[in-house]
Amino acid sequence: MTHTLTAPCTYQEEIKKSRFVAHAAPVSGVDEAMRFFAQHSDPEATHNCWAYRIGQEYRFNDDGEPGGTAGRPILQAIEGQDMDRVAVLVVRWYGGIKLGAGGLVRAYGGCAANCLRLAQRTEIVDLATVACACGFGELALLKSRLAQAGAAILKEDFNEEGVALRFTVPRAAVADLEVTVANITRGRAAWEVES
């Protein structure tokens, strides 16, 4: 099960006199992730390192730390907790003690992982978009069954034959719902899974 965050979250810790603050947030696109990083980066900090994963898209940035010691561990924290549609920024204020490559990996990855562990999360449900048409007399029962299946109606168009609906529904419920709709309408309903 893949999860995303329900709200932004912040976590802070001190490691060998360096202060690390992780900011994590749910994001729906790359532009939103980049805006989040811009809003939460601190120009006074030594480093503002980040990573995001949005579906198959991901990126990370070490912001001057040795290659692979900051951004990649943050991304691994996201992936290690099976998260998606998430952006994580870890801000570091250098405290005068060098951590070494291994110490940096542990600090950035650990701070990001702790932030994500504390955050409120929700399961990402794979949704299908369906177009369906039925008669006026069947609409109330059909809407009731759609609600029970977790569907969200996007559009209703009334015409002389009845009603055309577009809705999203968890993909796992599509096959059973198609049978239910066929039974309600005695096989007369139009049904098309659009995506």
JSON list of C-alpha atoms in Angstrom, two decimals:
[
{"chain": "A", "resi": 1, "resn": "MET", "atom": "CA", "xyz": [0.00, 0.00, 0.00]},
{"chain": "A", "resi": 2, "resn": "THR", "atom": "CA", "xyz": [1.36, 3.37, -1.03]},
{"chain": "A", "resi": 3, "resn": "HIS", "atom": "CA", "xyz": [0.68, 6.36, 1.19]},
{"chain": "A", "resi": 4, "resn": "THR", "atom": "CA", "xyz": [0.90, 10.12, 1.03]},
{"chain": "A", "resi": 5, "resn": "LEU", "atom": "CA", "xyz": [0.76, 12.74, 3.75]},
{"chain": "A", "resi": 6, "resn": "THR", "atom": "CA", "xyz": [-2.51, 14.31, 4.84]},
{"chain": "A", "resi": 7, "resn": "ALA", "atom": "CA", "xyz": [-0.78, 17.53, 5.97]},
{"chain": "A", "resi": 8, "resn": "PRO", "atom": "CA", "xyz": [2.66, 19.13, 6.12]},
{"chain": "A", "resi": 9, "resn": "CYS", "atom": "CA", "xyz": [4.95, 18.01, 8.94]},
{"chain": "A", "resi": 10, "resn": "THR", "atom": "CA", "xyz": [8.20, 19.30, 10.51]},
{"chain": "A", "resi": 11, "resn": "TYR", "atom": "CA", "xyz": [10.82, 17.46, 12.54]},
{"chain": "A", "resi": 12, "resn": "GLN", "atom": "CA", "xyz": [14.03, 18.81, 14.09]},
{"chain": "A", "resi": 13, "resn": "GLU", "atom": "CA", "xyz": [17.11, 17.26, 15.66]},
{"chain": "A", "resi": 14, "resn": "GLU", "atom": "CA", "xyz": [20.68, 18.20, 16.53]},
{"chain": "A", "resi": 15, "resn": "ILE", "atom": "CA", "xyz": [23.54, 15.93, 15.44]},
{"chain": "A", "resi": 16, "resn": "LYS", "atom": "CA", "xyz": [27.08, 16.84, 16.59]},
{"chain": "A", "resi": 17, "resn": "LYS", "atom": "CA", "xyz": [26.17, 20.52, 16.97]},
{"chain": "A", "resi": 18, "resn": "SER", "atom": "CA", "xyz": [24.61, 20.74, 13.49]},
{"chain": "A", "resi": 19, "resn": "ARG", "atom": "CA", "xyz": [20.89, 21.50, 13.49]},
{"chain": "A", "resi": 20, "resn": "PHE", "atom": "CA", "xyz": [18.72, 19.59, 11.00]},
{"chain": "A", "resi": 21, "resn": "VAL", "atom": "CA", "xyz": [15.10, 20.53, 10.30]},
{"chain": "A", "resi": 22, "resn": "ALA", "atom": "CA", "xyz": [13.00, 18.37, 7.98]},
{"chain": "A", "resi": 23, "resn": "HIS", "atom": "CA", "xyz": [9.86, 19.71, 6.30]},
{"chain": "A", "resi": 24, "resn": "ALA", "atom": "CA", "xyz": [7.59, 17.24, 4.49]},
{"chain": "A", "resi": 25, "resn": "ALA", "atom": "CA", "xyz": [4.37, 17.86, 2.58]},
{"chain": "A", "resi": 26, "resn": "PRO", "atom": "CA", "xyz": [1.94, 16.18, 0.21]},
{"chain": "A", "resi": 27, "resn": "VAL", "atom": "CA", "xyz": [2.35, 17.44, -3.38]},
{"chain": "A", "resi": 28, "resn": "SER", "atom": "CA", "xyz": [0.43, 16.67, -6.56]},
{"chain": "A", "resi": 29, "resn": "GLY", "atom": "CA", "xyz": [2.97, 17.89, -9.10]},
{"chain": "A", "resi": 30, "resn": "VAL", "atom": "CA", "xyz": [6.57, 18.98, -9.66]},
{"chain": "A", "resi": 31, "resn": "ASP", "atom": "CA", "xyz": [5.69, 22.70, -9.65]},
{"chain": "A", "resi": 32, "resn": "GLU", "atom": "CA", "xyz": [4.01, 22.31, -6.26]},
{"chain": "A", "resi": 33, "resn": "ALA", "atom": "CA", "xyz": [7.08, 20.48, -4.89]},
{"chain": "A", "resi": 34, "resn": "MET", "atom": "CA", "xyz": [9.42, 23.20, -6.12]},
{"chain": "A", "resi": 35, "resn": "ARG", "atom": "CA", "xyz": [7.19, 25.92, -4.59]},
{"chain": "A", "resi": 36, "resn": "PHE", "atom": "CA", "xyz": [7.26, 24.02, -1.27]},
{"chain": "A", "resi": 37, "resn": "PHE", "atom": "CA", "xyz": [11.07, 23.90, -1.34]},
{"chain": "A", "resi": 38, "resn": "ALA", "atom": "CA", "xyz": [11.29, 27.61, -2.19]},
{"chain": "A", "resi": 39, "resn": "GLN", "atom": "CA", "xyz": [8.88, 28.55, 0.64]},
{"chain": "A", "resi": 40, "resn": "HIS", "atom": "CA", "xyz": [10.64, 26.48, 3.32]},
{"chain": "A", "resi": 41, "resn": "SER", "atom": "CA", "xyz": [14.32, 26.88, 2.35]},
{"chain": "A", "resi": 42, "resn": "ASP", "atom": "CA", "xyz": [16.35, 29.11, 4.63]},
{"chain": "A", "resi": 43, "resn": "PRO", "atom": "CA", "xyz": [18.94, 31.26, 2.83]},
{"chain": "A", "resi": 44, "resn": "GLU", "atom": "CA", "xyz": [20.80, 31.64, 6.17]},
{"chain": "A", "resi": 45, "resn": "ALA", "atom": "CA", "xyz": [21.21, 27.83, 6.48]},
{"chain": "A", "resi": 46, "resn": "THR", "atom": "CA", "xyz": [24.36, 26.03, 5.36]},
{"chain": "A", "resi": 47, "resn": "HIS", "atom": "CA", "xyz": [22.44, 23.59, 3.12]},
{"chain": "A", "resi": 48, "resn": "ASN", "atom": "CA", "xyz": [18.85, 23.15, 1.88]},
{"chain": "A", "resi": 49, "resn": "CYS", "atom": "CA", "xyz": [18.72, 19.57, 0.56]},
{"chain": "A", "resi": 50, "resn": "TRP", "atom": "CA", "xyz": [15.57, 18.00, -0.83]},
{"chain": "A", "resi": 51, "resn": "ALA", "atom": "CA", "xyz": [13.87, 15.16, -2.68]},
{"chain": "A", "resi": 52, "resn": "TYR", "atom": "CA", "xyz": [10.42, 14.39, -4.05]},
{"chain": "A", "resi": 53, "resn": "ARG", "atom": "CA", "xyz": [8.57, 11.42, -5.52]},
{"chain": "A", "resi": 54, "resn": "ILE", "atom": "CA", "xyz": [5.40, 11.93, -7.56]},
{"chain": "A", "resi": 55, "resn": "GLY", "atom": "CA", "xyz": [4.40, 8.71, -9.32]},
{"chain": "A", "resi": 56, "resn": "GLN", "atom": "CA", "xyz": [7.30, 7.75, -11.59]},
{"chain": "A", "resi": 57, "resn": "GLU", "atom": "CA", "xyz": [8.86, 11.22, -11.31]},
{"chain": "A", "resi": 58, "resn": "TYR", "atom": "CA", "xyz": [11.52, 11.88, -8.69]},
{"chain": "A", "resi": 59, "resn": "ARG", "atom": "CA", "xyz": [14.41, 14.27, -8.14]},
{"chain": "A", "resi": 60, "resn": "PHE", "atom": "CA", "xyz": [16.82, 15.11, -5.37]},
{"chain": "A", "resi": 61, "resn": "ASN", "atom": "CA", "xyz": [19.35, 17.86, -4.65]},
{"chain": "A", "resi": 62, "resn": "ASP", "atom": "CA", "xyz": [22.46, 17.79, -2.40]},
{"chain": "A", "resi": 63, "resn": "ASP", "atom": "CA", "xyz": [22.79, 21.63, -2.31]},
{"chain": "A", "resi": 64, "resn": "GLY", "atom": "CA", "xyz": [26.57, 21.59, -1.93]},
{"chain": "A", "resi": 65, "resn": "GLU", "atom": "CA", "xyz": [26.91, 18.55, 0.32]},
{"chain": "A", "resi": 66, "resn": "PRO", "atom": "CA", "xyz": [29.16, 15.80, -1.13]},
{"chain": "A", "resi": 67, "resn": "GLY", "atom": "CA", "xyz": [27.35, 13.97, -3.97]},
{"chain": "A", "resi": 68, "resn": "GLY", "atom": "CA", "xyz": [24.92, 11.31, -2.79]},
{"chain": "A", "resi": 69, "resn": "THR", "atom": "CA", "xyz": [25.11, 12.23, 0.92]},
{"chain": "A", "resi": 70, "resn": "ALA", "atom": "CA", "xyz": [21.92, 14.29, 1.27]},
{"chain": "A", "resi": 71, "resn": "GLY", "atom": "CA", "xyz": [19.32, 14.30, -1.51]},
{"chain": "A", "resi": 72, "resn": "ARG", "atom": "CA", "xyz": [19.53, 10.58, -2.31]},
{"chain": "A", "resi": 73, "resn": "PRO", "atom": "CA", "xyz": [19.17, 9.51, 1.38]},
{"chain": "A", "resi": 74, "resn": "ILE", "atom": "CA", "xyz": [16.11, 11.79, 1.64]},
{"chain": "A", "resi": 75, "resn": "LEU", "atom": "CA", "xyz": [14.62, 10.10, -1.46]},
{"chain": "A", "resi": 76, "resn": "GLN", "atom": "CA", "xyz": [15.44, 6.68, 0.04]},
{"chain": "A", "resi": 77, "resn": "ALA", "atom": "CA", "xyz": [13.56, 7.68, 3.21]},
{"chain": "A", "resi": 78, "resn": "ILE", "atom": "CA", "xyz": [10.51, 8.52, 1.07]},
{"chain": "A", "resi": 79, "resn": "GLU", "atom": "CA", "xyz": [10.73, 5.23, -0.83]},
{"chain": "A", "resi": 80, "resn": "GLY", "atom": "CA", "xyz": [11.57, 3.21, 2.29]},
{"chain": "A", "resi": 81, "resn": "GLN", "atom": "CA", "xyz": [8.24, 4.20, 3.82]},
{"chain": "A", "resi": 82, "resn": "ASP", "atom": "CA", "xyz": [6.35, 3.48, 0.57]},
{"chain": "A", "resi": 83, "resn": "MET", "atom": "CA", "xyz": [5.36, 7.11, 0.15]},
{"chain": "A", "resi": 84, "resn": "ASP", "atom": "CA", "xyz": [4.29, 8.87, -3.05]},
{"chain": "A", "resi": 85, "resn": "ARG", "atom": "CA", "xyz": [3.25, 12.44, -3.93]},
{"chain": "A", "resi": 86, "resn": "VAL", "atom": "CA", "xyz": [5.59, 13.67, -1.20]},
{"chain": "A", "resi": 87, "resn": "ALA", "atom": "CA", "xyz": [8.27, 16.37, -1.02]},
{"chain": "A", "resi": 88, "resn": "VAL", "atom": "CA", "xyz": [10.86, 16.50, 1.77]},
{"chain": "A", "resi": 89, "resn": "LEU", "atom": "CA", "xyz": [13.30, 19.33, 2.48]},
{"chain": "A", "resi": 90, "resn": "VAL", "atom": "CA", "xyz": [16.04, 18.96, 5.09]},
{"chain": "A", "resi": 91, "resn": "VAL", "atom": "CA", "xyz": [17.70, 22.21, 6.16]},
{"chain": "A", "resi": 92, "resn": "ARG", "atom": "CA", "xyz": [21.10, 22.06, 7.89]},
{"chain": "A", "resi": 93, "resn": "TRP", "atom": "CA", "xyz": [22.89, 24.69, 9.94]},
{"chain": "A", "resi": 94, "resn": "TYR", "atom": "CA", "xyz": [26.53, 23.58, 10.27]},
{"chain": "A", "resi": 95, "resn": "GLY", "atom": "CA", "xyz": [27.69, 23.36, 13.87]},
{"chain": "A", "resi": 96, "resn": "GLY", "atom": "CA", "xyz": [31.47, 23.12, 13.36]},
{"chain": "A", "resi": 97, "resn": "ILE", "atom": "CA", "xyz": [31.93, 19.33, 13.56]},
{"chain": "A", "resi": 98, "resn": "LYS", "atom": "CA", "xyz": [32.33, 17.44, 10.27]},
{"chain": "A", "resi": 99, "resn": "LEU", "atom": "CA", "xyz": [30.10, 14.37, 10.03]},
{"chain": "A", "resi": 100, "resn": "GLY", "atom": "CA", "xyz": [31.85, 12.57, 7.17]},
{"chain": "A", "resi": 101, "resn": "ALA", "atom": "CA", "xyz": [30.04, 10.99, 4.23]},
{"chain": "A", "resi": 102, "resn": "GLY", "atom": "CA", "xyz": [28.45, 8.18, 6.28]},
{"chain": "A", "resi": 103, "resn": "GLY", "atom": "CA", "xyz": [27.40, 10.60, 8.99]},
{"chain": "A", "resi": 104, "resn": "LEU", "atom": "CA", "xyz": [25.78, 12.92, 6.45]},
{"chain": "A", "resi": 105, "resn": "VAL", "atom": "CA", "xyz": [23.86, 10.02, 4.85]},
{"chain": "A", "resi": 106, "resn": "ARG", "atom": "CA", "xyz": [22.59, 8.92, 8.28]},
{"chain": "A", "resi": 107, "resn": "ALA", "atom": "CA", "xyz": [21.76, 12.49, 9.35]},
{"chain": "A", "resi": 108, "resn": "TYR", "atom": "CA", "xyz": [19.83, 13.53, 6.22]},
{"chain": "A", "resi": 109, "resn": "GLY", "atom": "CA", "xyz": [18.15, 10.15, 5.67]},
{"chain": "A", "resi": 110, "resn": "GLY", "atom": "CA", "xyz": [17.36, 9.70, 9.36]},
{"chain": "A", "resi": 111, "resn": "CYS", "atom": "CA", "xyz": [15.94, 13.19, 9.80]},
{"chain": "A", "resi": 112, "resn": "ALA", "atom": "CA", "xyz": [13.73, 12.76, 6.70]},
{"chain": "A", "resi": 113, "resn": "ALA", "atom": "CA", "xyz": [12.61, 9.28, 7.83]},
{"chain": "A", "resi": 114, "resn": "ASN", "atom": "CA", "xyz": [11.74, 10.50, 11.35]},
{"chain": "A", "resi": 115, "resn": "CYS", "atom": "CA", "xyz": [9.73, 13.38, 9.91]},
{"chain": "A", "resi": 116, "resn": "LEU", "atom": "CA", "xyz": [7.76, 11.02, 7.64]},
{"chain": "A", "resi": 117, "resn": "ARG", "atom": "CA", "xyz": [7.22, 8.52, 10.49]},
{"chain": "A", "resi": 118, "resn": "LEU", "atom": "CA", "xyz": [5.63, 11.25, 12.64]},
{"chain": "A", "resi": 119, "resn": "ALA", "atom": "CA", "xyz": [3.47, 12.64, 9.83]},
{"chain": "A", "resi": 120, "resn": "GLN", "atom": "CA", "xyz": [-0.20, 11.82, 9.40]},
{"chain": "A", "resi": 121, "resn": "ARG", "atom": "CA", "xyz": [-0.65, 9.72, 6.29]},
{"chain": "A", "resi": 122, "resn": "THR", "atom": "CA", "xyz": [-3.38, 8.30, 4.11]},
{"chain": "A", "resi": 123, "resn": "GLU", "atom": "CA", "xyz": [-3.46, 5.44, 1.64]},
{"chain": "A", "resi": 124, "resn": "ILE", "atom": "CA", "xyz": [-3.36, 6.38, -2.03]},
{"chain": "A", "resi": 125, "resn": "VAL", "atom": "CA", "xyz": [-6.29, 4.67, -3.74]},
{"chain": "A", "resi": 126, "resn": "ASP", "atom": "CA", "xyz": [-6.01, 3.96, -7.47]},
{"chain": "A", "resi": 127, "resn": "LEU", "atom": "CA", "xyz": [-9.12, 5.52, -9.02]},
{"chain": "A", "resi": 128, "resn": "ALA", "atom": "CA", "xyz": [-10.83, 4.72, -12.31]},
{"chain": "A", "resi": 129, "resn": "THR", "atom": "CA", "xyz": [-13.00, 7.21, -14.19]},
{"chain": "A", "resi": 130, "resn": "VAL", "atom": "CA", "xyz": [-16.25, 5.68, -15.49]},
{"chain": "A", "resi": 131, "resn": "ALA", "atom": "CA", "xyz": [-19.02, 6.97, -17.76]},
{"chain": "A", "resi": 132, "resn": "CYS", "atom": "CA", "xyz": [-22.43, 5.44, -17.19]},
{"chain": "A", "resi": 133, "resn": "ALA", "atom": "CA", "xyz": [-25.99, 6.17, -18.34]},
{"chain": "A", "resi": 134, "resn": "CYS", "atom": "CA", "xyz": [-29.31, 5.03, -16.86]},
{"chain": "A", "resi": 135, "resn": "GLY", "atom": "CA", "xyz": [-33.01, 5.88, -16.83]},
{"chain": "A", "resi": 136, "resn": "PHE", "atom": "CA", "xyz": [-34.60, 8.39, -14.45]},
{"chain": "A", "resi": 137, "resn": "GLY", "atom": "CA", "xyz": [-36.32, 5.66, -12.40]},
{"chain": "A", "resi": 138, "resn": "GLU", "atom": "CA", "xyz": [-33.02, 3.92, -11.66]},
{"chain": "A", "resi": 139, "resn": "LEU", "atom": "CA", "xyz": [-31.01, 7.01, -10.69]},
{"chain": "A", "resi": 140, "resn": "ALA", "atom": "CA", "xyz": [-31.71, 7.06, -6.91]},
{"chain": "A", "resi": 141, "resn": "LEU", "atom": "CA", "xyz": [-30.79, 3.39, -6.43]},
{"chain": "A", "resi": 142, "resn": "LEU", "atom": "CA", "xyz": [-27.77, 3.75, -8.72]},
{"chain": "A", "resi": 143, "resn": "LYS", "atom": "CA", "xyz": [-26.48, 6.77, -6.78]},
{"chain": "A", "resi": 144, "resn": "SER", "atom": "CA", "xyz": [-26.90, 4.86, -3.54]},
{"chain": "A", "resi": 145, "resn": "ARG", "atom": "CA", "xyz": [-24.82, 1.93, -4.87]},
{"chain": "A", "resi": 146, "resn": "LEU", "atom": "CA", "xyz": [-22.18, 4.32, -6.24]},
{"chain": "A", "resi": 147, "resn": "ALA", "atom": "CA", "xyz": [-21.85, 5.96, -2.82]},
{"chain": "A", "resi": 148, "resn": "GLN", "atom": "CA", "xyz": [-21.49, 2.54, -1.15]},
{"chain": "A", "resi": 149, "resn": "ALA", "atom": "CA", "xyz": [-18.67, 1.70, -3.57]},
{"chain": "A", "resi": 150, "resn": "GLY", "atom": "CA", "xyz": [-16.82, 4.94, -2.71]},
{"chain": "A", "resi": 151, "resn": "ALA", "atom": "CA", "xyz": [-17.57, 6.70, -6.00]},
{"chain": "A", "resi": 152, "resn": "ALA", "atom": "CA", "xyz": [-17.41, 10.47, -6.42]},
{"chain": "A", "resi": 153, "resn": "ILE", "atom": "CA", "xyz": [-19.72, 11.89, -9.10]},
{"chain": "A", "resi": 154, "resn": "LEU", "atom": "CA", "xyz": [-17.91, 14.35, -11.38]},
{"chain": "A", "resi": 155, "resn": "LYS", "atom": "CA", "xyz": [-20.75, 15.22, -13.77]},
{"chain": "A", "resi": 156, "resn": "GLU", "atom": "CA", "xyz": [-24.49, 14.57, -14.26]},
{"chain": "A", "resi": 157, "resn": "ASP", "atom": "CA", "xyz": [-26.16, 15.28, -17.62]},
{"chain": "A", "resi": 158, "resn": "PHE", "atom": "CA", "xyz": [-29.92, 14.90, -17.85]},
{"chain": "A", "resi": 159, "resn": "ASN", "atom": "CA", "xyz": [-31.46, 14.21, -21.27]},
{"chain": "A", "resi": 160, "resn": "GLU", "atom": "CA", "xyz": [-34.75, 12.86, -22.65]},
{"chain": "A", "resi": 161, "resn": "GLU", "atom": "CA", "xyz": [-33.70, 9.19, -22.12]},
{"chain": "A", "resi": 162, "resn": "GLY", "atom": "CA", "xyz": [-32.32, 9.58, -18.59]},
{"chain": "A", "resi": 163, "resn": "VAL", "atom": "CA", "xyz": [-29.06, 10.55, -16.99]},
{"chain": "A", "resi": 164, "resn": "ALA", "atom": "CA", "xyz": [-25.43, 10.30, -18.09]},
{"chain": "A", "resi": 165, "resn": "LEU", "atom": "CA", "xyz": [-22.95, 10.18, -15.19]},
{"chain": "A", "resi": 166, "resn": "ARG", "atom": "CA", "xyz": [-19.18, 10.48, -14.98]},
{"chain": "A", "resi": 167, "resn": "PHE", "atom": "CA", "xyz": [-17.59, 9.42, -11.72]},
{"chain": "A", "resi": 168, "resn": "THR", "atom": "CA", "xyz": [-14.40, 8.18, -10.11]},
{"chain": "A", "resi": 169, "resn": "VAL", "atom": "CA", "xyz": [-14.36, 4.98, -8.12]},
{"chain": "A", "resi": 170, "resn": "PRO", "atom": "CA", "xyz": [-11.62, 2.84, -6.55]},
{"chain": "A", "resi": 171, "resn": "ARG", "atom": "CA", "xyz": [-10.32, 0.64, -9.38]},
{"chain": "A", "resi": 172, "resn": "ALA", "atom": "CA", "xyz": [-10.75, -2.47, -7.20]},
{"chain": "A", "resi": 173, "resn": "ALA", "atom": "CA", "xyz": [-14.53, -1.86, -7.11]},
{"chain": "A", "resi": 174, "resn": "VAL", "atom": "CA", "xyz": [-15.09, -1.37, -10.88]},
{"chain": "A", "resi": 175, "resn": "ALA", "atom": "CA", "xyz": [-15.94, -4.96, -11.86]},
{"chain": "A", "resi": 176, "resn": "ASP", "atom": "CA", "xyz": [-18.43, -5.52, -9.01]},
{"chain": "A", "resi": 177, "resn": "LEU", "atom": "CA", "xyz": [-20.00, -2.12, -9.60]},
{"chain": "A", "resi": 178, "resn": "GLU", "atom": "CA", "xyz": [-20.47, -2.86, -13.31]},
{"chain": "A", "resi": 179, "resn": "VAL", "atom": "CA", "xyz": [-22.44, -6.01, -12.39]},
{"chain": "A", "resi": 180, "resn": "THR", "atom": "CA", "xyz": [-24.50, -4.06, -9.84]},
{"chain": "A", "resi": 181, "resn": "VAL", "atom": "CA", "xyz": [-25.34, -1.36, -12.41]},
{"chain": "A", "resi": 182, "resn": "ALA", "atom": "CA", "xyz": [-26.29, -4.00, -14.99]},
{"chain": "A", "resi": 183, "resn": "ASN", "atom": "CA", "xyz": [-28.63, -5.62, -12.44]},
{"chain": "A", "resi": 184, "resn": "ILE", "atom": "CA", "xyz": [-30.24, -2.31, -11.43]},
{"chain": "A", "resi": 185, "resn": "THR", "atom": "CA", "xyz": [-30.87, -1.30, -15.05]},
{"chain": "A", "resi": 186, "resn": "ARG", "atom": "CA", "xyz": [-31.63, -4.84, -16.29]},
{"chain": "A", "resi": 187, "resn": "GLY", "atom": "CA", "xyz": [-28.67, -4.59, -18.65]},
{"chain": "A", "resi": 188, "resn": "ARG", "atom": "CA", "xyz": [-29.78, -1.33, -20.31]},
{"chain": "A", "resi": 189, "resn": "ALA", "atom": "CA", "xyz": [-27.12, 0.95, -18.78]},
{"chain": "A", "resi": 190, "resn": "ALA", "atom": "CA", "xyz": [-24.26, 2.22, -20.89]},
{"chain": "A", "resi": 191, "resn": "TRP", "atom": "CA", "xyz": [-20.91, 1.59, -19.12]},
{"chain": "A", "resi": 192, "resn": "GLU", "atom": "CA", "xyz": [-17.44, 2.70, -20.14]},
{"chain": "A", "resi": 193, "resn": "VAL", "atom": "CA", "xyz": [-14.24, 2.76, -18.10]},
{"chain": "A", "resi": 194, "resn": "GLU", "atom": "CA", "xyz": [-12.40, 5.84, -19.40]},
{"chain": "A", "resi": 195, "resn": "SER", "atom": "CA", "xyz": [-9.20, 5.53, -17.41]}
]
